[in-house]
Amino acid sequence: MSQQDLFKIETSDTVGRYSVASRDLKAGEIIFAETPFAYGPKSDTHCLCLGCHNPVDCTYLCSKCSWPVCSPECEVLAVHKDNECAVFSSSKVKFQAVEDPADVCLQYECITPLRVLLQKERDTKRWETEISKMEAHNEKRKSKPIWEFNQHNIVEYLRGPCKLDRFSEELIHTVCGILEINAFEARTPNCYMIRCLYPKLAIMSHNCISNIHHAVDCQGNGNLTDCLVTVRAATDIPKGGELYSSYTYSFWPTLVRREFLRESKFFECTCPRCSDKTELDTHLSSLKCQRCDNGVIVASDPLVDLCEWNCTHCEYKTHGGAIKKVFAAIQNEIDQVEYIGGHEGIQQREHIFRKYKSVLHPKHAYMTILRSALIQLYGKAEGYTLGELPDVVLERKIELCYQLLEVLDVIEPGMSRIRGITLYELHGPIMMHARHQYQYDAISKDDFKRRLRESINILKQAVEILKNEPVSQPEGQLGQMALAASEQLEENFDMLVETAY
């Protein structure tokens, strides 16, 4: 059976097109791979090279169209040369100099829609069979500020200065809607974000607990064979089982996820996770009650944003609007430290963690987000490398990893990228802590061997997941490191035991 036969498309009156497995699928099995119909800058992007999509300082401009690129090599890449370069050159539309290339530059808003429009003319068959069937929700979008924004920055710009009046206003708005609702993010080899339009992947229904996993191999070669996406089963999926992707960030609480989906994808999510007061016992939305010892505050109806929230043990009540404000305030604090690394990054995140420990459920979404960040920093930040961590911090990292894995078992089950990374981060502190305990005579030689074997087995689990990630991406490179490390540890197991004391 070919990969094209591993799923089939079905239609219903309620959800439209969706896909189901054509046979039983095993976790990790490739379901399909596809190249994008088009790809390019995200909305609200800063100045970037129109060839490789890396940030630029705008000092070098394309010799043909005078828009920013990195170099002569980037200006001849097909993704630029065959698209906007030809249009801008013929219409003599110049890039307007900016004060700070790192700021959002609205001149880039037209680039990806333009690439889709031009590809529509080159590949009419794929447009008709795949892209034209995608949801654009023009009627719903007309009442949103984005409609007027697109009208001014994209529609009028392309039909006016760019002299592309062969494309109707309605068509351009439709392309904008298709991108806003269906495009997926991808990372360049240097980890800068772009967006790609994948017709098959877009058919996969949304669920806040996905059972498929996609990985984009963005090579930066500047043509449509770039940004190949490979879609695998994250868990075992039975024949006839629906294939689910997630259109939102799995660590967000229900209020935030549902609002994002409502505003950006134009539907109300009623998946089992969103419908459950405790988010399937993860309590990613729950707060601790300040009026009693054991109470947990949960939504009376999680599918109603402004519903009443009640304590499970006492009479305390509050309103969904108040909860929303609390979540926004905490999210803002986390956003403020997002790009802070090293010692300061650890200290600030631990401060936020301690600050809300008495307010949020231990597994709450924002505690989970902080755990995920701290796991990455402990062992890597200067002054906090794995060999420098005292036992108390090694124990802290081990605890954080296990707590995160407990949540991932529910919200990102199976072979997910974040699970592979967390398992990799877990094996090291287990090994180092066991070695210290053995050296202090706190554990026996047999106990040390058992814990060393546990660490290696955890590393092998990480390898099984991360080996599926493209080597052009950090997770794929981590997978290669994990494989080399596991082979070395296995080969030198006895020597590690004998030399540890």
PDB file of N, CA and C in Angstrom, residues 289-323:
ATOM      1  N   CYS A 289      -7.762  26.888  45.413  1.00  0.00           N
ATOM      2  CA  CYS A 289      -8.690  27.732  46.157  1.00  0.00           C
ATOM      3  C   CYS A 289      -7.954  28.390  47.325  1.00  0.00           C
ATOM      4  N   GLN A 290      -8.137  29.695  47.493  1.00  0.00           N
ATOM      5  CA  GLN A 290      -7.496  30.434  48.581  1.00  0.00           C
ATOM      6  C   GLN A 290      -8.352  30.443  49.842  1.00  0.00           C
ATOM      7  N   ARG A 291      -9.543  29.857  49.757  1.00  0.00           N
ATOM      8  CA  ARG A 291     -10.463  29.859  50.902  1.00  0.00           C
ATOM      9  C   ARG A 291     -10.428  28.551  51.689  1.00  0.00           C
ATOM     10  N   CYS A 292      -9.976  27.468  51.066  1.00  0.00           N
ATOM     11  CA  CYS A 292      -9.927  26.180  51.771  1.00  0.00           C
ATOM     12  C   CYS A 292      -8.638  25.453  51.415  1.00  0.00           C
ATOM     13  N   ASP A 293      -8.348  24.388  52.116  1.00  0.00           N
ATOM     14  CA  ASP A 293      -7.046  23.725  51.984  1.00  0.00           C
ATOM     15  C   ASP A 293      -6.931  22.853  50.739  1.00  0.00           C
ATOM     16  N   ASN A 294      -7.970  22.120  50.410  1.00  0.00           N
ATOM     17  CA  ASN A 294      -7.871  21.105  49.353  1.00  0.00           C
ATOM     18  C   ASN A 294      -8.654  21.437  48.090  1.00  0.00           C
ATOM     19  N   GLY A 295      -9.283  22.599  48.045  1.00  0.00           N
ATOM     20  CA  GLY A 295     -10.143  22.927  46.921  1.00  0.00           C
ATOM     21  C   GLY A 295      -9.391  23.310  45.663  1.00  0.00           C
ATOM     22  N   VAL A 296      -9.989  22.977  44.536  1.00  0.00           N
ATOM     23  CA  VAL A 296      -9.476  23.349  43.220  1.00  0.00           C
ATOM     24  C   VAL A 296     -10.581  24.096  42.485  1.00  0.00           C
ATOM     25  N   ILE A 297     -10.236  25.220  41.887  1.00  0.00           N
ATOM     26  CA  ILE A 297     -11.217  26.046  41.183  1.00  0.00           C
ATOM     27  C   ILE A 297     -11.240  25.650  39.709  1.00  0.00           C
ATOM     28  N   VAL A 298     -12.402  25.234  39.226  1.00  0.00           N
ATOM     29  CA  VAL A 298     -12.564  24.791  37.837  1.00  0.00           C
ATOM     30  C   VAL A 298     -13.776  25.482  37.220  1.00  0.00           C
ATOM     31  N   ALA A 299     -13.816  25.507  35.904  1.00  0.00           N
ATOM     32  CA  ALA A 299     -14.936  26.124  35.184  1.00  0.00           C
ATOM     33  C   ALA A 299     -16.183  25.264  35.316  1.00  0.00           C
ATOM     34  N   SER A 300     -17.329  25.919  35.533  1.00  0.00           N
ATOM     35  CA  SER A 300     -18.590  25.169  35.584  1.00  0.00           C
ATOM     36  C   SER A 300     -18.962  24.637  34.206  1.00  0.00           C
ATOM     37  N   ASP A 301     -18.604  25.382  33.171  1.00  0.00           N
ATOM     38  CA  ASP A 301     -18.824  24.938  31.788  1.00  0.00           C
ATOM     39  C   ASP A 301     -17.661  25.445  30.936  1.00  0.00           C
ATOM     40  N   PRO A 302     -16.646  24.641  30.723  1.00  0.00           N
ATOM     41  CA  PRO A 302     -15.443  25.099  30.011  1.00  0.00           C
ATOM     42  C   PRO A 302     -15.685  25.541  28.572  1.00  0.00           C
ATOM     43  N   LEU A 303     -16.873  25.231  28.016  1.00  0.00           N
ATOM     44  CA  LEU A 303     -17.180  25.660  26.655  1.00  0.00           C
ATOM     45  C   LEU A 303     -17.864  27.027  26.616  1.00  0.00           C
ATOM     46  N   VAL A 304     -17.989  27.651  27.787  1.00  0.00           N
ATOM     47  CA  VAL A 304     -18.544  29.008  27.887  1.00  0.00           C
ATOM     48  C   VAL A 304     -17.485  29.877  28.560  1.00  0.00           C
ATOM     49  N   ASP A 305     -16.911  30.811  27.809  1.00  0.00           N
ATOM     50  CA  ASP A 305     -15.774  31.585  28.307  1.00  0.00           C
ATOM     51  C   ASP A 305     -16.071  32.327  29.605  1.00  0.00           C
ATOM     52  N   LEU A 306     -17.257  32.906  29.714  1.00  0.00           N
ATOM     53  CA  LEU A 306     -17.573  33.747  30.866  1.00  0.00           C
ATOM     54  C   LEU A 306     -18.438  33.014  31.886  1.00  0.00           C
ATOM     55  N   CYS A 307     -18.302  31.709  31.946  1.00  0.00           N
ATOM     56  CA  CYS A 307     -19.080  30.928  32.900  1.00  0.00           C
ATOM     57  C   CYS A 307     -18.570  31.163  34.320  1.00  0.00           C
ATOM     58  N   GLU A 308     -19.293  30.650  35.273  1.00  0.00           N
ATOM     59  CA  GLU A 308     -18.876  30.705  36.668  1.00  0.00           C
ATOM     60  C   GLU A 308     -17.800  29.645  36.930  1.00  0.00           C
ATOM     61  N   TRP A 309     -16.819  29.991  37.755  1.00  0.00           N
ATOM     62  CA  TRP A 309     -15.797  29.041  38.191  1.00  0.00           C
ATOM     63  C   TRP A 309     -16.037  28.739  39.662  1.00  0.00           C
ATOM     64  N   ASN A 310     -16.007  27.447  40.025  1.00  0.00           N
ATOM     65  CA  ASN A 310     -16.364  27.030  41.370  1.00  0.00           C
ATOM     66  C   ASN A 310     -15.255  26.207  42.015  1.00  0.00           C
ATOM     67  N   CYS A 311     -15.169  26.315  43.342  1.00  0.00           N
ATOM     68  CA  CYS A 311     -14.259  25.454  44.097  1.00  0.00           C
ATOM     69  C   CYS A 311     -14.899  24.080  44.253  1.00  0.00           C
ATOM     70  N   THR A 312     -14.084  23.060  44.190  1.00  0.00           N
ATOM     71  CA  THR A 312     -14.583  21.680  44.306  1.00  0.00           C
ATOM     72  C   THR A 312     -14.869  21.285  45.755  1.00  0.00           C
ATOM     73  N   HIS A 313     -14.388  22.103  46.739  1.00  0.00           N
ATOM     74  CA  HIS A 313     -14.524  21.707  48.136  1.00  0.00           C
ATOM     75  C   HIS A 313     -15.284  22.707  49.014  1.00  0.00           C
ATOM     76  N   CYS A 314     -15.412  23.953  48.563  1.00  0.00           N
ATOM     77  CA  CYS A 314     -16.124  24.936  49.372  1.00  0.00           C
ATOM     78  C   CYS A 314     -17.068  25.747  48.477  1.00  0.00           C
ATOM     79  N   GLU A 315     -17.647  26.800  49.018  1.00  0.00           N
ATOM     80  CA  GLU A 315     -18.661  27.564  48.298  1.00  0.00           C
ATOM     81  C   GLU A 315     -18.075  28.703  47.463  1.00  0.00           C
ATOM     82  N   TYR A 316     -16.751  28.792  47.405  1.00  0.00           N
ATOM     83  CA  TYR A 316     -16.140  29.919  46.692  1.00  0.00           C
ATOM     84  C   TYR A 316     -16.482  29.870  45.203  1.00  0.00           C
ATOM     85  N   LYS A 317     -16.799  31.057  44.647  1.00  0.00           N
ATOM     86  CA  LYS A 317     -17.116  31.186  43.223  1.00  0.00           C
ATOM     87  C   LYS A 317     -16.415  32.420  42.668  1.00  0.00           C
ATOM     88  N   THR A 318     -16.113  32.375  41.408  1.00  0.00           N
ATOM     89  CA  THR A 318     -15.598  33.550  40.714  1.00  0.00           C
ATOM     90  C   THR A 318     -16.108  33.511  39.278  1.00  0.00           C
ATOM     91  N   HIS A 319     -15.699  34.492  38.478  1.00  0.00           N
ATOM     92  CA  HIS A 319     -16.247  34.648  37.130  1.00  0.00           C
ATOM     93  C   HIS A 319     -15.166  34.373  36.080  1.00  0.00           C
ATOM     94  N   GLY A 320     -15.580  33.853  34.948  1.00  0.00           N
ATOM     95  CA  GLY A 320     -14.634  33.565  33.874  1.00  0.00           C
ATOM     96  C   GLY A 320     -13.834  34.778  33.443  1.00  0.00           C
ATOM     97  N   GLY A 321     -14.436  35.961  33.501  1.00  0.00           N
ATOM     98  CA  GLY A 321     -13.720  37.177  33.132  1.00  0.00           C
ATOM     99  C   GLY A 321     -12.543  37.445  34.056  1.00  0.00           C
ATOM    100  N   ALA A 322     -12.727  37.165  35.351  1.00  0.00           N
ATOM    101  CA  ALA A 322     -11.632  37.350  36.314  1.00  0.00           C
ATOM    102  C   ALA A 322     -10.511  36.349  36.058  1.00  0.00           C
ATOM    103  N   ILE A 323     -10.876  35.119  35.752  1.00  0.00           N
ATOM    104  CA  ILE A 323      -9.872  34.089  35.441  1.00  0.00           C
ATOM    105  C   ILE A 323      -9.072  34.492  34.208  1.00  0.00           C
TER     106      ILE A 323
END
